[in-house]
XYZ file of C-alpha atoms in Angstrom:
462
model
C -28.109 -53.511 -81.486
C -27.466 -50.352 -79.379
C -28.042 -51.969 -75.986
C -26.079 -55.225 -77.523
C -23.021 -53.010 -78.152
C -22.787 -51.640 -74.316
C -23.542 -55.254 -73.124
C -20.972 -56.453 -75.102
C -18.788 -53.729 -73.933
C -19.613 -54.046 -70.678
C -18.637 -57.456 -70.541
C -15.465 -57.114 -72.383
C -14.330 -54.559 -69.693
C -14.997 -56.598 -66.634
C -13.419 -59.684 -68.611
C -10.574 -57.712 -68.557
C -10.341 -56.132 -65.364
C -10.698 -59.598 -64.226
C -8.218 -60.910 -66.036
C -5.818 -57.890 -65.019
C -6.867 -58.670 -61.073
C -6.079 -62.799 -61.722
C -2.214 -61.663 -63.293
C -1.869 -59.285 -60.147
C -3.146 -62.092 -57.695
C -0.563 -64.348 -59.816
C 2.341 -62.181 -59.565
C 1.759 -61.790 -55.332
C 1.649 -65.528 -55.092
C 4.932 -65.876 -57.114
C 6.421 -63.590 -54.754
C 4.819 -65.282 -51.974
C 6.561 -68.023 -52.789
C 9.562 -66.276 -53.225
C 10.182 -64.711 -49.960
C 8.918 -68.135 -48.542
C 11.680 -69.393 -49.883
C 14.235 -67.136 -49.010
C 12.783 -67.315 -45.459
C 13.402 -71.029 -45.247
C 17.030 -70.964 -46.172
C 18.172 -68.151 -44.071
C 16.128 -69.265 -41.022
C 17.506 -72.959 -41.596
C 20.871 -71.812 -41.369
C 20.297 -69.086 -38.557
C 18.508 -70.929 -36.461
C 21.218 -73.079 -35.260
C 23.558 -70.296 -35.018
C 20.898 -67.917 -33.032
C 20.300 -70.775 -30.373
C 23.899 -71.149 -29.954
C 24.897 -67.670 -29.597
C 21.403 -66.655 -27.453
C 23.214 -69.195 -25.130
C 26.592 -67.538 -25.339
C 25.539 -64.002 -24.721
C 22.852 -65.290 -21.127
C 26.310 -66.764 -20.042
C 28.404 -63.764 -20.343
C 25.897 -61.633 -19.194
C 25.537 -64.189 -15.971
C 29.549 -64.001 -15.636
C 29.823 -59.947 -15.697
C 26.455 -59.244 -14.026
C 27.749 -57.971 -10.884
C 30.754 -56.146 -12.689
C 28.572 -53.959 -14.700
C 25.270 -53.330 -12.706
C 24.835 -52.875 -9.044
C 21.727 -54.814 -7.321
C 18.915 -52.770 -6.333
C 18.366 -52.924 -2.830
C 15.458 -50.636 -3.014
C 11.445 -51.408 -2.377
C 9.929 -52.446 -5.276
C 7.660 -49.436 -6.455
C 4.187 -50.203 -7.765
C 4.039 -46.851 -9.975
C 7.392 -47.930 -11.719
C 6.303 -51.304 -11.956
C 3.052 -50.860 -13.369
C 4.087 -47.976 -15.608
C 6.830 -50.185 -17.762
C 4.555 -53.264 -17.441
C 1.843 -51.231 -18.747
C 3.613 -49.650 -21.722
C 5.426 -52.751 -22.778
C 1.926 -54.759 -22.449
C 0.105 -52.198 -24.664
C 2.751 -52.213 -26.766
C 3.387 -56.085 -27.484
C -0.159 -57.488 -26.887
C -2.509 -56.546 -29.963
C -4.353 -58.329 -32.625
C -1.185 -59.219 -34.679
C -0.343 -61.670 -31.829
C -3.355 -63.976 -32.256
C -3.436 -63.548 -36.433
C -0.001 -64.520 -35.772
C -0.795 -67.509 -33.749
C -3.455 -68.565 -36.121
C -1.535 -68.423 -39.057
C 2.104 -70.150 -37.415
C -0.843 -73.114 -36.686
C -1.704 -73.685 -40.488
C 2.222 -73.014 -41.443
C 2.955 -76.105 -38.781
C -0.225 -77.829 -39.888
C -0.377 -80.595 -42.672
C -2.493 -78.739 -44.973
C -4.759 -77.738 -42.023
C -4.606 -80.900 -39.987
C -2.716 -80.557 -36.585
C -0.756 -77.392 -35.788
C -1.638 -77.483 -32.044
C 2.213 -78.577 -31.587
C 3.491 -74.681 -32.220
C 2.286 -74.094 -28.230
C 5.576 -76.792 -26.889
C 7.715 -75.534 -30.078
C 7.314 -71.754 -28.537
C 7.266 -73.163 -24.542
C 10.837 -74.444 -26.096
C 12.048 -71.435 -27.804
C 11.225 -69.136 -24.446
C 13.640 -70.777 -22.831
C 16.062 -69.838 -24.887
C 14.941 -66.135 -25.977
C 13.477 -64.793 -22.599
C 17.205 -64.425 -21.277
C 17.898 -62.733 -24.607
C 15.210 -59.879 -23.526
C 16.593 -59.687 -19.969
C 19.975 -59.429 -21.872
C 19.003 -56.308 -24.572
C 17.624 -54.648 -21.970
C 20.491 -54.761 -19.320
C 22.774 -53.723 -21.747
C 20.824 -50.672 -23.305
C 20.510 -49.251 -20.078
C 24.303 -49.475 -18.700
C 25.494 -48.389 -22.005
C 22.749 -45.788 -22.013
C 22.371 -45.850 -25.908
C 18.930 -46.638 -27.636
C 19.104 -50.210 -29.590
C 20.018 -48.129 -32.791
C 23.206 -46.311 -30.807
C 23.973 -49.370 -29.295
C 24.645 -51.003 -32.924
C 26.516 -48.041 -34.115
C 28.580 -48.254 -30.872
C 29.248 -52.279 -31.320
C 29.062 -52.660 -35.437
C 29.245 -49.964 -37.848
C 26.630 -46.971 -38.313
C 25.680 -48.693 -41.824
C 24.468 -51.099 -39.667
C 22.405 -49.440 -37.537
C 20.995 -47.672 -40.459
C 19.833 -51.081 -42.017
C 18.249 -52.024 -38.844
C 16.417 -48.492 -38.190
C 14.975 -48.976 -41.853
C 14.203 -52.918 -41.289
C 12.811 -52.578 -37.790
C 10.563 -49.505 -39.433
C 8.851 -51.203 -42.376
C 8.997 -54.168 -40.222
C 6.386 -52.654 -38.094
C 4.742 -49.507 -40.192
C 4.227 -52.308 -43.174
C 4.237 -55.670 -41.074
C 2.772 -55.506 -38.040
C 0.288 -52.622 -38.695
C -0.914 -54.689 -41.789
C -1.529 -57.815 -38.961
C -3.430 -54.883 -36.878
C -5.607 -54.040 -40.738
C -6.304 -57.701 -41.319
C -7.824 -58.029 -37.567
C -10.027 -55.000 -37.873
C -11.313 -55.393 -41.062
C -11.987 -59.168 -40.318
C -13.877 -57.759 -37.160
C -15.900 -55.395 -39.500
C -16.948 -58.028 -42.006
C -17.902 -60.241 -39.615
C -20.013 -57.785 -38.035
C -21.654 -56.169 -41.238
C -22.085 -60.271 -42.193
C -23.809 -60.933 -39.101
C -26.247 -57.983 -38.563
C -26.680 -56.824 -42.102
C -26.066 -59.584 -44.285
C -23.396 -57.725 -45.956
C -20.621 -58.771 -47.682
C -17.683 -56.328 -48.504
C -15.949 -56.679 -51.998
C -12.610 -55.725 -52.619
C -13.672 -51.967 -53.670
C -15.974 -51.539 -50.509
C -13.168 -52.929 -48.052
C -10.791 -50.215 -49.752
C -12.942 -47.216 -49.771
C -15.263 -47.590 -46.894
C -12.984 -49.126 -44.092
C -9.220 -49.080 -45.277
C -9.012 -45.411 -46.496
C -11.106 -43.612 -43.584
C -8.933 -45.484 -41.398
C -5.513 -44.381 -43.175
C -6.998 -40.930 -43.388
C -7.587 -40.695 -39.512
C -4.362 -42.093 -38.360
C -2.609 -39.702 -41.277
C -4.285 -36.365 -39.554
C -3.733 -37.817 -36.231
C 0.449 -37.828 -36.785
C 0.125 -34.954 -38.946
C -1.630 -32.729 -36.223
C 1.163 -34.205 -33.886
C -1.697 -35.573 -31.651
C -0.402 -39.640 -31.817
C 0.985 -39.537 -28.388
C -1.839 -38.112 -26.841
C -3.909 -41.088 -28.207
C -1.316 -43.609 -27.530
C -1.590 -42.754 -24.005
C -5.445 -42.943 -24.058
C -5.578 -46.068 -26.233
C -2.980 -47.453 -23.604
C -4.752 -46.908 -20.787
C -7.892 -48.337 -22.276
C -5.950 -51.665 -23.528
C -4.708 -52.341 -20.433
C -7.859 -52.996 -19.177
C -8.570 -55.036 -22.147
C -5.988 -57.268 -21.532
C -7.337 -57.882 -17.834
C -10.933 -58.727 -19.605
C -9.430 -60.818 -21.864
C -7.511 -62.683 -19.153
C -11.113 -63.239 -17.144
C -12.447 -64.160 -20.784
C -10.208 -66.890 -21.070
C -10.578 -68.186 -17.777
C -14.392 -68.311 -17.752
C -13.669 -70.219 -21.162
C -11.119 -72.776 -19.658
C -13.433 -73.197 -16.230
C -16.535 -73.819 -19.038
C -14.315 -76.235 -20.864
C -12.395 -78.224 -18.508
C -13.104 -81.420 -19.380
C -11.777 -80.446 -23.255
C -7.991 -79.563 -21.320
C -6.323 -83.604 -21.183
C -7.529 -84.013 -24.585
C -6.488 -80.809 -25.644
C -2.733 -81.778 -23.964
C -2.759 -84.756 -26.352
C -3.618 -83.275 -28.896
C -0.644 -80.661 -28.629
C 1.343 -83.715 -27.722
C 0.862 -85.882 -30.770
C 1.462 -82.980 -33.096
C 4.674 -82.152 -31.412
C 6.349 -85.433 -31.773
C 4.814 -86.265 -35.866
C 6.728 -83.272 -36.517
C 8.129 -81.859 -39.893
C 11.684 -81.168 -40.752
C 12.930 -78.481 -43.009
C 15.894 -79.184 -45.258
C 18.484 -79.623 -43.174
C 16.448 -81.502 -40.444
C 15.473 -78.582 -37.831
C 11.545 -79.155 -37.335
C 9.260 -76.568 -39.121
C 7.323 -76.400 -35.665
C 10.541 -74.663 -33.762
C 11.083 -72.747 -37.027
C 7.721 -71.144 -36.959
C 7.680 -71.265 -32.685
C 10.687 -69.191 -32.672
C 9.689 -66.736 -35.362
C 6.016 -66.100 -33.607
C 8.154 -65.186 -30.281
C 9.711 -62.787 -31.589
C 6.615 -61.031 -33.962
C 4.602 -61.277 -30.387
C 6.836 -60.588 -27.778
C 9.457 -58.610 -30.210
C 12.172 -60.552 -28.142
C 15.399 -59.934 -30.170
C 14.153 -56.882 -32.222
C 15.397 -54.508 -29.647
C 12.059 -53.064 -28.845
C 11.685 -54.182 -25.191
C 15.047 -51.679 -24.756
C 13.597 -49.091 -26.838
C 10.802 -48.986 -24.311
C 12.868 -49.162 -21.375
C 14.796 -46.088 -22.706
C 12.616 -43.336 -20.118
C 11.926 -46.030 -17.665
C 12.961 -44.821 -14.224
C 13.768 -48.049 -12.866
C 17.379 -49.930 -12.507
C 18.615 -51.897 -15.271
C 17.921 -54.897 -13.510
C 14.801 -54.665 -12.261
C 13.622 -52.762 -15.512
C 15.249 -56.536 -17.579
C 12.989 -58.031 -14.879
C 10.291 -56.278 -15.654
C 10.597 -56.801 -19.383
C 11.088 -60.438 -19.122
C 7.859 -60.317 -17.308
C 6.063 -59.067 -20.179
C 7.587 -61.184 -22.679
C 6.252 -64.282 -21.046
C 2.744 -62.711 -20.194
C 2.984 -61.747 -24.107
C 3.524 -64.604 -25.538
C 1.338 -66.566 -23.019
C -1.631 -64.481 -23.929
C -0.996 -64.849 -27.503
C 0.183 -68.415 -28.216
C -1.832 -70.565 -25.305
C -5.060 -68.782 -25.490
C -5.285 -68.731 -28.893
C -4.738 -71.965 -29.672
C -6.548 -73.447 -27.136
C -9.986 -71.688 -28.156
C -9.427 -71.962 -31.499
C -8.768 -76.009 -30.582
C -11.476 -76.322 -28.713
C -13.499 -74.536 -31.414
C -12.174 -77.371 -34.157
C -13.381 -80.118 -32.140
C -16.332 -78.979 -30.620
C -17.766 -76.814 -32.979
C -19.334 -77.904 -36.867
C -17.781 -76.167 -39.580
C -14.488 -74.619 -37.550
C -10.864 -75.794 -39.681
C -8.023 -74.516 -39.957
C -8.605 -72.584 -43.334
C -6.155 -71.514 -45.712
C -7.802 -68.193 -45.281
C -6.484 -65.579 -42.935
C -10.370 -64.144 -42.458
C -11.648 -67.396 -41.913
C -9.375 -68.000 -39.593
C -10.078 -64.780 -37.613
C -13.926 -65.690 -37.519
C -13.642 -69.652 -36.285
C -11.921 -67.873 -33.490
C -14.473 -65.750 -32.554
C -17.310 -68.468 -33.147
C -15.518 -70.771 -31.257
C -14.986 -68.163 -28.443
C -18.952 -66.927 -28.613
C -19.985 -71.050 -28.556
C -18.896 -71.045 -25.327
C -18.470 -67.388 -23.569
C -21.847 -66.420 -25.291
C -21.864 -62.545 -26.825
C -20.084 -60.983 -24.004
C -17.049 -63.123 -25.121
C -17.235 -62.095 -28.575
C -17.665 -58.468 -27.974
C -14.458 -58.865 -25.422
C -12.816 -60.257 -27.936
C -13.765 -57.226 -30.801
C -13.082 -54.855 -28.494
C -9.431 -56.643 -27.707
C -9.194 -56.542 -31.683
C -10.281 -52.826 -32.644
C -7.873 -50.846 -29.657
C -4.978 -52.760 -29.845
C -5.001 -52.692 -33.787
C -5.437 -48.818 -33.275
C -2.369 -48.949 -30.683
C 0.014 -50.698 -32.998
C -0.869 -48.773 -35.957
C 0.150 -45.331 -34.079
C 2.406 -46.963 -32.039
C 4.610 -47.672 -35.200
C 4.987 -44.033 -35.768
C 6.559 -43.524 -32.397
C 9.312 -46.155 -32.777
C 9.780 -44.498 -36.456
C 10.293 -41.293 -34.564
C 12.995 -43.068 -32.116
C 15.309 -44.903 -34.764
C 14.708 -42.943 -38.325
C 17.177 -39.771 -38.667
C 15.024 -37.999 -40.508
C 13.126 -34.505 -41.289
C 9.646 -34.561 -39.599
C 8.234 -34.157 -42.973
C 9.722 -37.211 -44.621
C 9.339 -39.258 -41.283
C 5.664 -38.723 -41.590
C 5.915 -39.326 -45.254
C 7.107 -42.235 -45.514
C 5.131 -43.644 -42.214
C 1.653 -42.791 -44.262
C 3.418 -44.384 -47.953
C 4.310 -47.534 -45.570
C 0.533 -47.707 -44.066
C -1.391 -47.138 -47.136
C 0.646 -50.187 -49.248
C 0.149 -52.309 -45.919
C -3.451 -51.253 -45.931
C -4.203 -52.330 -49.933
C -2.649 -56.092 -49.231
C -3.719 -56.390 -46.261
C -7.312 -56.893 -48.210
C -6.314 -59.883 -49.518
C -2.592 -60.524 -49.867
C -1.958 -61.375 -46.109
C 0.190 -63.940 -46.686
C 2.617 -61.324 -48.963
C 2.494 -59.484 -45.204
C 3.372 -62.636 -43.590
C 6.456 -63.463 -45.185
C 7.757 -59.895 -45.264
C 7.325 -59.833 -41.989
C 9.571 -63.289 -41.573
C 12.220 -61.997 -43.656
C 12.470 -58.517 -41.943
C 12.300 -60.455 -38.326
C 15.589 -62.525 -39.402
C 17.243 -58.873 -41.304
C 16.605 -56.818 -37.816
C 17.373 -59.504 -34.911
C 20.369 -60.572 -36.876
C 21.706 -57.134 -36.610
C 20.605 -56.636 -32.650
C 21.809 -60.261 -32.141
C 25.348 -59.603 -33.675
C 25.748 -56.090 -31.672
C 24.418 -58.059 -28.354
C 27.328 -60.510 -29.131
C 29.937 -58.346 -29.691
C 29.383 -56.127 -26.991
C 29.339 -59.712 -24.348
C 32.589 -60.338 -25.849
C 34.752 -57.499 -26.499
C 33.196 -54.116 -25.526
C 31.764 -55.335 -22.412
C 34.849 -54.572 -20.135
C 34.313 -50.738 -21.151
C 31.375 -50.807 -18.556
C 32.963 -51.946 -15.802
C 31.818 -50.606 -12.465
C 33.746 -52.300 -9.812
């Protein structure tokens, strides 16, 4: 009877902390759902309005070019170069980018089938944000004002407050929860393959989530981030380079995959899907994974250009350069191993799941590229997650007018919530991440636009 009781007990307890676990799963999918929707109606309606004026403001800023910048007649020098190619690289290229990727595929997808159409939607949408970039930047550095001055100076300072908070969460929540879903995927793969491990909810939290929280928590808190931004720079810009030869060892070992892989991207491009009001899902989704990888239109690329020692022009030039490296890296090599992997190798799909996403990517990768691939790869996935997660703090620093204290505060309160659903609530991540995309490059769009029409002429220089 006495061991009865506790069994009984025992069960009744997990029963309900079951049942307390399903409500909580039920109430993330409802808001899922929610913010999905929300998503769709203000990017149906923006869209056509962002293309239009994205247009507007590359023609005024081809009309007053030469009235408010002067062209460098300087040498081009490599130092510069490489030092704002390298920042803005380490800073835009990270794990995010190919979750990203991976996850735009199944959005584009029907129910997993297709998806390879995103790479032509995004070729398609460069065109039209790339100038954008050159644009933000150019005008950041004539007016000499950081994105958030620039939107006081050209909308209100409410404003610029909204966008400081937005662009914020939209990285200390968003994109370092992209960076937490990529490392801990790498980790359970890992533990999966070697030790025949698999984490539970509990483990994930308390062995892997919290240690990391913890470290990047004392790392701000001892004031020591930039020190290991640096370092971790550095060291991803050599990860980028082995990730380049990775991929090109993978294309040369796959070549005669590459025409069927164009049809493939073809076929899915023109069965297309249409939102409500007719604009395909595809350029929906292209456009929004352009700006989460190459942050074109969050104001970013000028908020890195803001010590660069180069001319506003070449420094646009330089940032325009990254964009499209960015966004190469992350939307044509991801898509075309993970492609590759779906047709070549058994049990590869594009899954629902975020995790087994992540690991057809890297089986798909080692199938081919063997283990040195794979650990290229991991590597690729554990610094740049690291950079982005610390890297958040510093743009928190540049735009958030706050005490030290509460900056730091509220950095750890946003990583620690990312970190919990990043376990398994990515898509809640996702779709915040959507909706705080359209709230910020609204805001930077509207101040770019209103500075090419009215406030322009203050800048003058001949």
């Amino acid at each position: 009877m006495y061991y009865n009781y506790h069994i009984d007990k025992y069960l009744t307890n997990k029963l309900h902390i079951q049942n307390v676990m399903t409500g909580v799963e039920f109430i993330f999918k409802l808001i899922d759902k929610i913010i999905e929707l929300i998503n769709m109606c203000l990017w149906n309606v923006f869209l056509p309005v962002f293309i239009i004026v994205a247009l507007y403001i590359t023609y005024r800023t081809v009309k007053f070019i030469d009235t408010i910048s002067v062209k460098d007649k300087t040498m081009w020098e490599f130092s510069k170069i490489k030092n704002s190619l390298f920042v803005s690289l380490s800073s835009k290229i990270g794990t995010g980018a190919i979750i990203g990727v991976l996850a735009a595929m199944r959005k584009a997808s029907y129910n997993g089938i297709g998806g390879e159409g995103i790479v032509l939607w995004v070729i398609i949408g460069m065109l039209l944000l790339v100038p954008v970039t050159y644009s933000e930047v150019l005008f950041s550095m004539i007016t000499k004002k950081t994105p958030k001055d620039f939107i006081a100076y050209n909308v209100t300072d409410k404003a610029s407050v909204v966008y400081s908070v937005g662009l914020t969460i939209l990285y200390s929540f968003g994109f370092v929860g992209f960076q937490l879903t990529g490392i801990q995927s790498i980790i359970k793969i890992v533990f999966k393959q070697k030790f025949n491990y698999e984490f539970t909810y509990s483990s994930m939290m308390f062995c892997v989530i919290l240690p990391l929280i913890i470290v990047v928590s004392l790392i701000v808190i001892l004031k020591s981030y930039k020190l290991f931004i640096n370092v971790l720079g550095f060291l991803i810009s050599f990860m980028v380079l082995a990730y380049v030869i990775f991929f090109i060892a993978f294309l040369v070992s796959t070549a005669d995959f590459i025409p069927k892989y164009l049809v493939l991207v073809w076929n899915d491009f023109i069965r297309f899907r249409s939102a409500s009001i007719g604009i395909p899902i595809g350029f929906i989704v292209g456009l929004q994974r352009i700006i989460q990888t190459s942050e074109t239109a969050l104001g970013t690329s000028a908020l890195s250009s803001a010590d660069a020692k180069n001319s506003p022009r070449r420094e646009a030039i330089i940032q325009v350069i990254s964009t499209v490296i960015t966004i190469f890296i992350a939307v044509v090599i991801t898509s075309y191993v993970f492609t590759y992997g779906r047709y070549n190798v058994s049990g590869i799909n594009l899954s629902a799941n975020g995790f087994e996403r992540i690991l057809a990517y890297l089986r798909s990768a080692i199938s081919v590229t063997g283990y040195w691939g794979g650990m290229v790869i991991i590597i690729f996935f554990i610094l740049s997650g690291f950079t982005t997660v610390l890297g958040s703090f510093h743009f928190l620093n540049r735009t958030m007018s706050l005490s030290e204290n509460r900056r730091i505060l509220f950095y750890i309160s946003l990583i620690t919530l990312s970190g919990i659903l990043s376990i398994s609530n990515f898509d809640t991540i996702f779709e915040v991440v959507n909706l705080l995309m359209f709230i910020v490059s609204f805001i930077n769009i509207l101040a770019m636009l209103i500075f090419a029409i009215k406030n322009i002429y203050d800048f003058k220089i001949r």
